[in-house]
Coordinates of C-alpha atoms in Angstrom, one line a residue:
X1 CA 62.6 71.9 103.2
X2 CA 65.5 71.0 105.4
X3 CA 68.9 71.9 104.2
X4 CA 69.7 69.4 101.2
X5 CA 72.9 66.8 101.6
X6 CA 71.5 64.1 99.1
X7 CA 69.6 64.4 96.0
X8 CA 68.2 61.2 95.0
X9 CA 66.7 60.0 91.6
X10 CA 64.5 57.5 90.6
X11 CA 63.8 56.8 87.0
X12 CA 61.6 53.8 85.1
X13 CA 62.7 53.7 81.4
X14 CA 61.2 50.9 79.1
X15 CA 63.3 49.6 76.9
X16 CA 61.7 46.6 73.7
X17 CA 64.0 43.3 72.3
X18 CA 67.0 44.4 73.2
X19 CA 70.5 43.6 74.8
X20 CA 71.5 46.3 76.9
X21 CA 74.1 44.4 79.5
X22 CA 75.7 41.2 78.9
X23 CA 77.4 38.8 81.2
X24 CA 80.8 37.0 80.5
X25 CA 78.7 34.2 78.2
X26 CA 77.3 37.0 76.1
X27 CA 73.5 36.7 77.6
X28 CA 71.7 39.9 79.4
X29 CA 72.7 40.3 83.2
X30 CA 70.1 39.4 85.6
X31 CA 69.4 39.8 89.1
X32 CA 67.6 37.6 91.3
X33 CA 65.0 39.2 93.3
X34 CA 61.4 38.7 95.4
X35 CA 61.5 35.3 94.1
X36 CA 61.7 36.5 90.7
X37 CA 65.0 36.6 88.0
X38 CA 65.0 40.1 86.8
X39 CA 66.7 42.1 83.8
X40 CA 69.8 44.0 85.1
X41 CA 72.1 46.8 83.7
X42 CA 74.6 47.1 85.8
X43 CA 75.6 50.4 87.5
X44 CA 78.9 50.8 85.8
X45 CA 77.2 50.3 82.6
X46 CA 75.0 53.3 83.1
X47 CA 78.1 55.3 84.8
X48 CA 80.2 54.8 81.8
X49 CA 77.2 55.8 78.8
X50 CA 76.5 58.8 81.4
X51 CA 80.2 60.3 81.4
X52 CA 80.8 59.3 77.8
X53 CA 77.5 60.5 76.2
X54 CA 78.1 62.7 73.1
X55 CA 75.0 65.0 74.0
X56 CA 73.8 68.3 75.2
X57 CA 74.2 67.9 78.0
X58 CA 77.5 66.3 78.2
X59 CA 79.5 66.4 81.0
X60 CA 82.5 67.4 79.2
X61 CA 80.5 70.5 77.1
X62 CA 80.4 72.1 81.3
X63 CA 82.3 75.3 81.5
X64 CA 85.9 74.3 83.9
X65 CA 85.0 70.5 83.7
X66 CA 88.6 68.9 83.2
X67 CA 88.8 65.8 81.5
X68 CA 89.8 62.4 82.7
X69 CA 91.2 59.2 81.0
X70 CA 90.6 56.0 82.3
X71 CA 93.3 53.4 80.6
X72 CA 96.2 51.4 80.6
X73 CA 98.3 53.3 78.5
X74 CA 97.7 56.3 79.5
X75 CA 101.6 56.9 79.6
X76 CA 102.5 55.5 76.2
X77 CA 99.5 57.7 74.7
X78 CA 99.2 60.3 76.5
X79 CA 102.4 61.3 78.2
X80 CA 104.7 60.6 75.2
X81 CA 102.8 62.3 72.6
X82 CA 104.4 63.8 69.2
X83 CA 106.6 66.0 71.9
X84 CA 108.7 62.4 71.9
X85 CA 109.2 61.4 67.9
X86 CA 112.4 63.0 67.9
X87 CA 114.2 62.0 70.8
X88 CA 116.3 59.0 71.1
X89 CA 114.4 55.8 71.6
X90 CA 116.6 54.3 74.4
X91 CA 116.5 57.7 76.4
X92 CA 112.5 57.3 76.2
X93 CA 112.1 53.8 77.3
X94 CA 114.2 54.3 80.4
X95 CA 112.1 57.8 81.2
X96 CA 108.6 55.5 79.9
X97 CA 109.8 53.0 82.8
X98 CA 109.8 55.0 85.4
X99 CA 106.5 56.3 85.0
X100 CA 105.3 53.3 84.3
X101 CA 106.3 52.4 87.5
X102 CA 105.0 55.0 89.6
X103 CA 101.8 55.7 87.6
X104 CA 100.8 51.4 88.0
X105 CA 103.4 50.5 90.3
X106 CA 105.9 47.4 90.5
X107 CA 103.5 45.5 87.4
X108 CA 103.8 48.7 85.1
X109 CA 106.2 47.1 82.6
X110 CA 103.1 44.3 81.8
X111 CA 99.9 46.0 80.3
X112 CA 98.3 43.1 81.0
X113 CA 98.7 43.4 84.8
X114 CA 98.1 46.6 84.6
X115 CA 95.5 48.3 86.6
X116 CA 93.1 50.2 84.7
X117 CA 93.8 53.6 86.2
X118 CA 91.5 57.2 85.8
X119 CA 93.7 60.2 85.7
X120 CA 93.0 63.8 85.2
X121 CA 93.8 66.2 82.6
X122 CA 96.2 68.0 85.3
X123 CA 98.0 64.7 86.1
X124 CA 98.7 63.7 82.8
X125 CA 100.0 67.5 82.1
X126 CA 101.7 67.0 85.1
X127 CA 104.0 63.5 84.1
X128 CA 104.4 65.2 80.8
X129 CA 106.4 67.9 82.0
X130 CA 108.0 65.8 84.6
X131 CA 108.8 63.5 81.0
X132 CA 109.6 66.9 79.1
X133 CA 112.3 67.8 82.2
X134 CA 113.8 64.4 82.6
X135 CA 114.7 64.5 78.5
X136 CA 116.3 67.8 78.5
X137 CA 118.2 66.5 81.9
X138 CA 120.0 63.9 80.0
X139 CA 121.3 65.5 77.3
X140 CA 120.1 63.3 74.5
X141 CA 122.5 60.2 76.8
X142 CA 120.2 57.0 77.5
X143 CA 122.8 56.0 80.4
X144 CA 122.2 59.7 82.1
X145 CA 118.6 59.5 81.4
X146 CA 118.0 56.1 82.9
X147 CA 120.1 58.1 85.9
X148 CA 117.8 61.2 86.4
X149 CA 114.2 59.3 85.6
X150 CA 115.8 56.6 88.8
X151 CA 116.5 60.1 91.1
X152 CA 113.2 61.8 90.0
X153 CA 111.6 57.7 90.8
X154 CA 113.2 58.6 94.6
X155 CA 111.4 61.4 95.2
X156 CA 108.2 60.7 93.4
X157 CA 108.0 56.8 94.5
X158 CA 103.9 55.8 94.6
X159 CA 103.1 59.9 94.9
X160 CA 100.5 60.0 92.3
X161 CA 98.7 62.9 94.7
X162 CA 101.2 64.9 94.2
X163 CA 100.5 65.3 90.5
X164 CA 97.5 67.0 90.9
X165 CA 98.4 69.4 93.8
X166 CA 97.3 72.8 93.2
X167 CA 94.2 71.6 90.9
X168 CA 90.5 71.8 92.4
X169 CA 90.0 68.5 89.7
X170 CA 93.4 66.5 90.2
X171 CA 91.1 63.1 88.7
X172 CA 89.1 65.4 86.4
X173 CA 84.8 65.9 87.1
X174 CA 84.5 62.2 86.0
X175 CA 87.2 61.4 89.3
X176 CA 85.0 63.8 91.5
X177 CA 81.8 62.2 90.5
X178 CA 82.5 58.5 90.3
X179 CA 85.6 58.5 92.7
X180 CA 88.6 56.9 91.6
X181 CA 90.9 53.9 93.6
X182 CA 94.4 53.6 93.0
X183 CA 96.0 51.3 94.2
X184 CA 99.3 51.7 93.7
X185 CA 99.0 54.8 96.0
X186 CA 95.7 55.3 98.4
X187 CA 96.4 58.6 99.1
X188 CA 95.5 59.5 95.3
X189 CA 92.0 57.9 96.2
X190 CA 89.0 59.7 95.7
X191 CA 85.0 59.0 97.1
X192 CA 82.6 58.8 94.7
X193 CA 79.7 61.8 95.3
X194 CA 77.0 59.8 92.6
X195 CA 76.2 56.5 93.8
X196 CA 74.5 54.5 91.3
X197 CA 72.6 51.0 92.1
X198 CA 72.1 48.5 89.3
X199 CA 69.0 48.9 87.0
X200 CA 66.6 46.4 87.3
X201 CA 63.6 45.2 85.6
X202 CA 60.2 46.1 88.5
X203 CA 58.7 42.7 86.6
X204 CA 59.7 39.0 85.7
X205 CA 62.7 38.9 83.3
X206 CA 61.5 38.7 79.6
X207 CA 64.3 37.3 77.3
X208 CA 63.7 35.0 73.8
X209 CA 66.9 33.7 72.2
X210 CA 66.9 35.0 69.3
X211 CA 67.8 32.9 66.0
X212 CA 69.5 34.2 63.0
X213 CA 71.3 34.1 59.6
X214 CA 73.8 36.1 57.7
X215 CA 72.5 35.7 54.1
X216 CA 74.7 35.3 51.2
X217 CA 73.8 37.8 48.4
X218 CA 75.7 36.3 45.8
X219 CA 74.3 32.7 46.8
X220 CA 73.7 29.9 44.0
X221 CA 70.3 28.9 43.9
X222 CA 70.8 25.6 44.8
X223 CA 72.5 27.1 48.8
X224 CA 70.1 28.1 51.3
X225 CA 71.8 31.4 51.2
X226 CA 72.6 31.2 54.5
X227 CA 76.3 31.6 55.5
X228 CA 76.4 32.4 59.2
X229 CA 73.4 30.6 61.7
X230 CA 73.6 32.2 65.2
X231 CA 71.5 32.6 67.9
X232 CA 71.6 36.2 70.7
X233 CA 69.4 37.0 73.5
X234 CA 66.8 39.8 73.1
X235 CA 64.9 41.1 76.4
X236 CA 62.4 43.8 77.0
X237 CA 61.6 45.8 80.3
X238 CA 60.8 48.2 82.1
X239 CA 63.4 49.2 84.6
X240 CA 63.7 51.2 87.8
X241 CA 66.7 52.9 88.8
X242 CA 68.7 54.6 91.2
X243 CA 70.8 57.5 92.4
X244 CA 71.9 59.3 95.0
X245 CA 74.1 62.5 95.1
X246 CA 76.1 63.6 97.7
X247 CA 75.8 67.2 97.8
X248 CA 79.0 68.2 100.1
X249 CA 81.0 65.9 99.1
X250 CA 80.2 66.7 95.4
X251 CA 80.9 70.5 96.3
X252 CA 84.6 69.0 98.3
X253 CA 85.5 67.0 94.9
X254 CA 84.8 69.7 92.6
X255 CA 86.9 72.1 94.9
X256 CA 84.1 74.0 96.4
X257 CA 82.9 75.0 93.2
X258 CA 79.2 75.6 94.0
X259 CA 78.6 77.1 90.6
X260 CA 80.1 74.0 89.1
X261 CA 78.0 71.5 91.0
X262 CA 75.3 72.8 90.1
X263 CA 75.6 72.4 86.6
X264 CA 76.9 68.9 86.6
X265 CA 73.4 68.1 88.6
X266 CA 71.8 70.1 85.8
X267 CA 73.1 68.0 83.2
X268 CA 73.1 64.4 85.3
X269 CA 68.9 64.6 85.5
X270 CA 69.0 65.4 81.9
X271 CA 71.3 62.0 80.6
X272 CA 69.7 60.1 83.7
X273 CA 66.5 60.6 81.5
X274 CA 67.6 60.9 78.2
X275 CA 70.8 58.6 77.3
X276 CA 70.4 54.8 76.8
X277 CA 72.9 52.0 77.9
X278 CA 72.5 50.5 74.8
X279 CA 75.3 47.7 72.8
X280 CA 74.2 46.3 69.5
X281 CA 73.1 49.6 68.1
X282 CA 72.6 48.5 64.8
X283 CA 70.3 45.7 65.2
X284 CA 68.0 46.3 68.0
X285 CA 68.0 50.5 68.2
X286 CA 68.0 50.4 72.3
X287 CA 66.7 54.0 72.6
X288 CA 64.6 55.4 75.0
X289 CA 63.8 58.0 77.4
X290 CA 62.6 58.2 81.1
X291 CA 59.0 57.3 81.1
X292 CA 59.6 58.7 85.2
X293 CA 61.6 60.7 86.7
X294 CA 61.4 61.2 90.8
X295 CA 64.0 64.0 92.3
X296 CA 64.5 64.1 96.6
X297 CA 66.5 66.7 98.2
X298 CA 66.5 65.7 101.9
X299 CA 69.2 66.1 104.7
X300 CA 68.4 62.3 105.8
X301 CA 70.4 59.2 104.8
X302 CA 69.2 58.0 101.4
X303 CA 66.5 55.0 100.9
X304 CA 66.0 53.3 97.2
X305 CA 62.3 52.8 96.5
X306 CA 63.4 49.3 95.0
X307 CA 61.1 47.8 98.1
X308 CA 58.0 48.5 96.1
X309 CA 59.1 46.2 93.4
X310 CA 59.9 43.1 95.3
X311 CA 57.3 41.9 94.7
X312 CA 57.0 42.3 91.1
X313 CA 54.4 43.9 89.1
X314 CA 53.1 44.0 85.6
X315 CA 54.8 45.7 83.1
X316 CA 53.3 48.7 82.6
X317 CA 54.3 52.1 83.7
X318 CA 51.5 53.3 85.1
X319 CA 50.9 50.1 87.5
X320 CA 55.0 50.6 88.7
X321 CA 54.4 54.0 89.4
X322 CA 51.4 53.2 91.6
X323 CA 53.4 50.6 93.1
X324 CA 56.1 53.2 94.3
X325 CA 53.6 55.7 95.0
X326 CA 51.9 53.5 97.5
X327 CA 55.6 52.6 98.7
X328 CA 56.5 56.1 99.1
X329 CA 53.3 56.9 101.1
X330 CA 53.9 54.1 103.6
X331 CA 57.6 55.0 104.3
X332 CA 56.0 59.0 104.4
X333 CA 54.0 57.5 106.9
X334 CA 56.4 56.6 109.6
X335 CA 59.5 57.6 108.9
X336 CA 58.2 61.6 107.6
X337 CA 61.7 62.4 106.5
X338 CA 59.7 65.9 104.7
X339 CA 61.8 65.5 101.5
X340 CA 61.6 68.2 98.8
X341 CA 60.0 66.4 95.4
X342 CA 59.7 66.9 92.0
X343 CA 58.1 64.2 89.5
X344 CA 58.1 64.4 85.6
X345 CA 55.7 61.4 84.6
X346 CA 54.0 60.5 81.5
X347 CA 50.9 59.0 83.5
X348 CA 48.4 60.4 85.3
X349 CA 49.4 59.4 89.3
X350 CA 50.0 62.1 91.8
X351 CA 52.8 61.2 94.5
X352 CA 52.9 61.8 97.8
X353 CA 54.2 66.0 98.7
X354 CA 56.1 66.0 94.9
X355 CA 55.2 68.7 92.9
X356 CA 55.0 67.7 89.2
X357 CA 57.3 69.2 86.3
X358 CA 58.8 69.2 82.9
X359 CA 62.4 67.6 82.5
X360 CA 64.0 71.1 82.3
X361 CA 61.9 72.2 85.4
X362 CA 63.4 69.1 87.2
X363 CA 67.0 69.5 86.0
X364 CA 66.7 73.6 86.8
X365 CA 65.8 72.4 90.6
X366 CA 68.5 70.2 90.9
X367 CA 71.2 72.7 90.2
X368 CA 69.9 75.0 92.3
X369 CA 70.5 72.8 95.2
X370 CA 74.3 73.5 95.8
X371 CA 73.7 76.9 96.9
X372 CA 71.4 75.6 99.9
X373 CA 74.1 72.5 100.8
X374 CA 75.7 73.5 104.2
X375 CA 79.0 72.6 103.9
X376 CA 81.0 70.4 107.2
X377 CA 83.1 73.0 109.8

């Protein structure tokens, strides 16, 4: 196997009358494709039930994984926490100003216009100190506080890198896996090392509107009973999707960490498989688990298998995965990039050089890439 730099996964995960994505008008996203409107979840959808799964495997159960929060208010309720209750209320708001100000720039002072910013555990501990120090610089005086937080504004001005100096996680592991843009100061900026494409359905879109009623317990007999009449959108699917790892620049975010990288790929195959981008829990269950699971640890630029579902097929899982095995064999064919594969399927299909596992066997592989990933000179 050639040194890895990307570790791609491919996963088809059925999923029956649900609504896992919806569009501004409340109806499941879709994607137009091969001719053909298609179910869609859409890749930050999938990002945000990944990072925020209560599982297992959670990203935040990893050994040195710093947290991140990704909000508006991250100064108001994180920054000026019960530290603040007893100081003067005019000496906070004219500290809370200016750190609104450089945290979301010249808009802080509107929520609304806000941009809705990820910071990492070490930044907010950061502005909390800086908060802590302005305080005991003004001597319990609003007009001397409104003084220092406008000298420490001087010196700090659109500087939000500087917060997390010193830290191998300044944005926290969800900033060094999904990246981060601010803004208000580029320089805080960080590339994503998990790329995620949209989930799509590998057949024809399958949606019914669905019609109900909220029935009245306590109804006369002579009323229907029914107080509410509405109407949602159900769709079922079965839906391929995509990822790609960056294996150095992973290792750069988390701070060279290779021990750490290779845990958070450990536990990515396992929600990848296992956690469900589900909304309207109580009334459709939207739970499922990878029916497929294809790993590819290569040192050639990435390629999505989503060609083999252009033209799309029935809705089965054993017909998709012959469809990408027969795509997979035709780019083997001329391109013979010689990646290293491992499959964990529930049918019967052999794939193309992929040796075929459990889910643990697949998730042990992946973190046992980092230690292979040359790193750039």
């Amino acid at each position: 196997m050639p040194d890895p730099r990307f570790l791609q996964i491919h996963f088809l995960a059925p999923y029956t009358a649900a609504l896992l994505n919806r569009d501004d008008a409340g109806l499941a996203k879709r994607l137009p494709y091969g001719g053909h409107l298609r179910t869609r979840v859409s890749s930050q959808c999938l990002k945000r039930h990944w990072r925020l799964a209560d599982d297992p495997h959670a990203l935040d159960r990893i050994d040195g994984a710093d947290a991140a929060f990704r909000s508006r208010e991250i100064v108001e309720r994180k920054v000026f926490g019960d530290w603040s209750e007893g100081v003067a209320g005019d000496t906070i708001a004219a500290i809370r100003e200016v750190l609104l100000k450089a945290v979301y720039g010249d808009k802080g002072a509107d929520k609304k216009s806000r941009q809705t910013l990820l910071l990492g555990e070490v930044e907010v501990a950061y502005l909390t100190q800086a908060a802590q120090d302005m305080v005991a610089q003004s001597n319990g005086d609003p007009k001397q506080a409104k003084d220092v937080a406008a000298e420490w504004f001087k010196t700090h001005k659109a500087n939000l890198k500087a917060m997390g100096e010193g830290s191998k996680l300044p944005g926290g592991l969800v900033g060094a896996l999904f990246g981060r843009m601010v803004t208000s100061d580029p320089r805080a900026n960080i590339d994503a090392a998990v790329h995620v494409a949209h989930a799509f359905t590998v057949h024809a879109e399958e949606a019914e509107s669905d019609y109900f009623i909220a029935a009245d317990d306590l109804a006369r007999e002579e009323d229907t009973g029914a107080d509410t009449i509405q109407e949602t959108e159900l769709t079922s699917g079965l839906f391929y999707g995509y990822v790609v790892v960056d294996l150095p620049a992973l290792i750069g975010n988390l701070g060279g960490d290779r021990r750490l990288a290779g845990e958070v790929l450990h536990n990515l195959v396992y929600l990848v498989a296992e956690v469900s981008p589900g909304a309207k829990l109580g009334s459709t269950a939207p739970y499922s688990r990878a029916s497929f699971l294809l790993l590819e640890a290569g040192d050639r630029q990435p390629r999505s298998l989503a060609e083999a579902f252009r033209a799309p097929v029935a809705p089965d899982t054993a017909q998709a995965v012959a469809a990408l095995a027969d795509h997979l064999a035709a780019l083997d064919g001329v391109y013979a990039t010689a990646e290293d594969r491992r499959v964990m399927t529930l049918v019967n299909r052999d794939l193309p050089g992929t040796a075929r596992g459990t889910l643990a066997e697949l998730a042990q592989f992946a973190g046992g890439l980092p230690t292979a990933v040359p790193m750039p000179a």
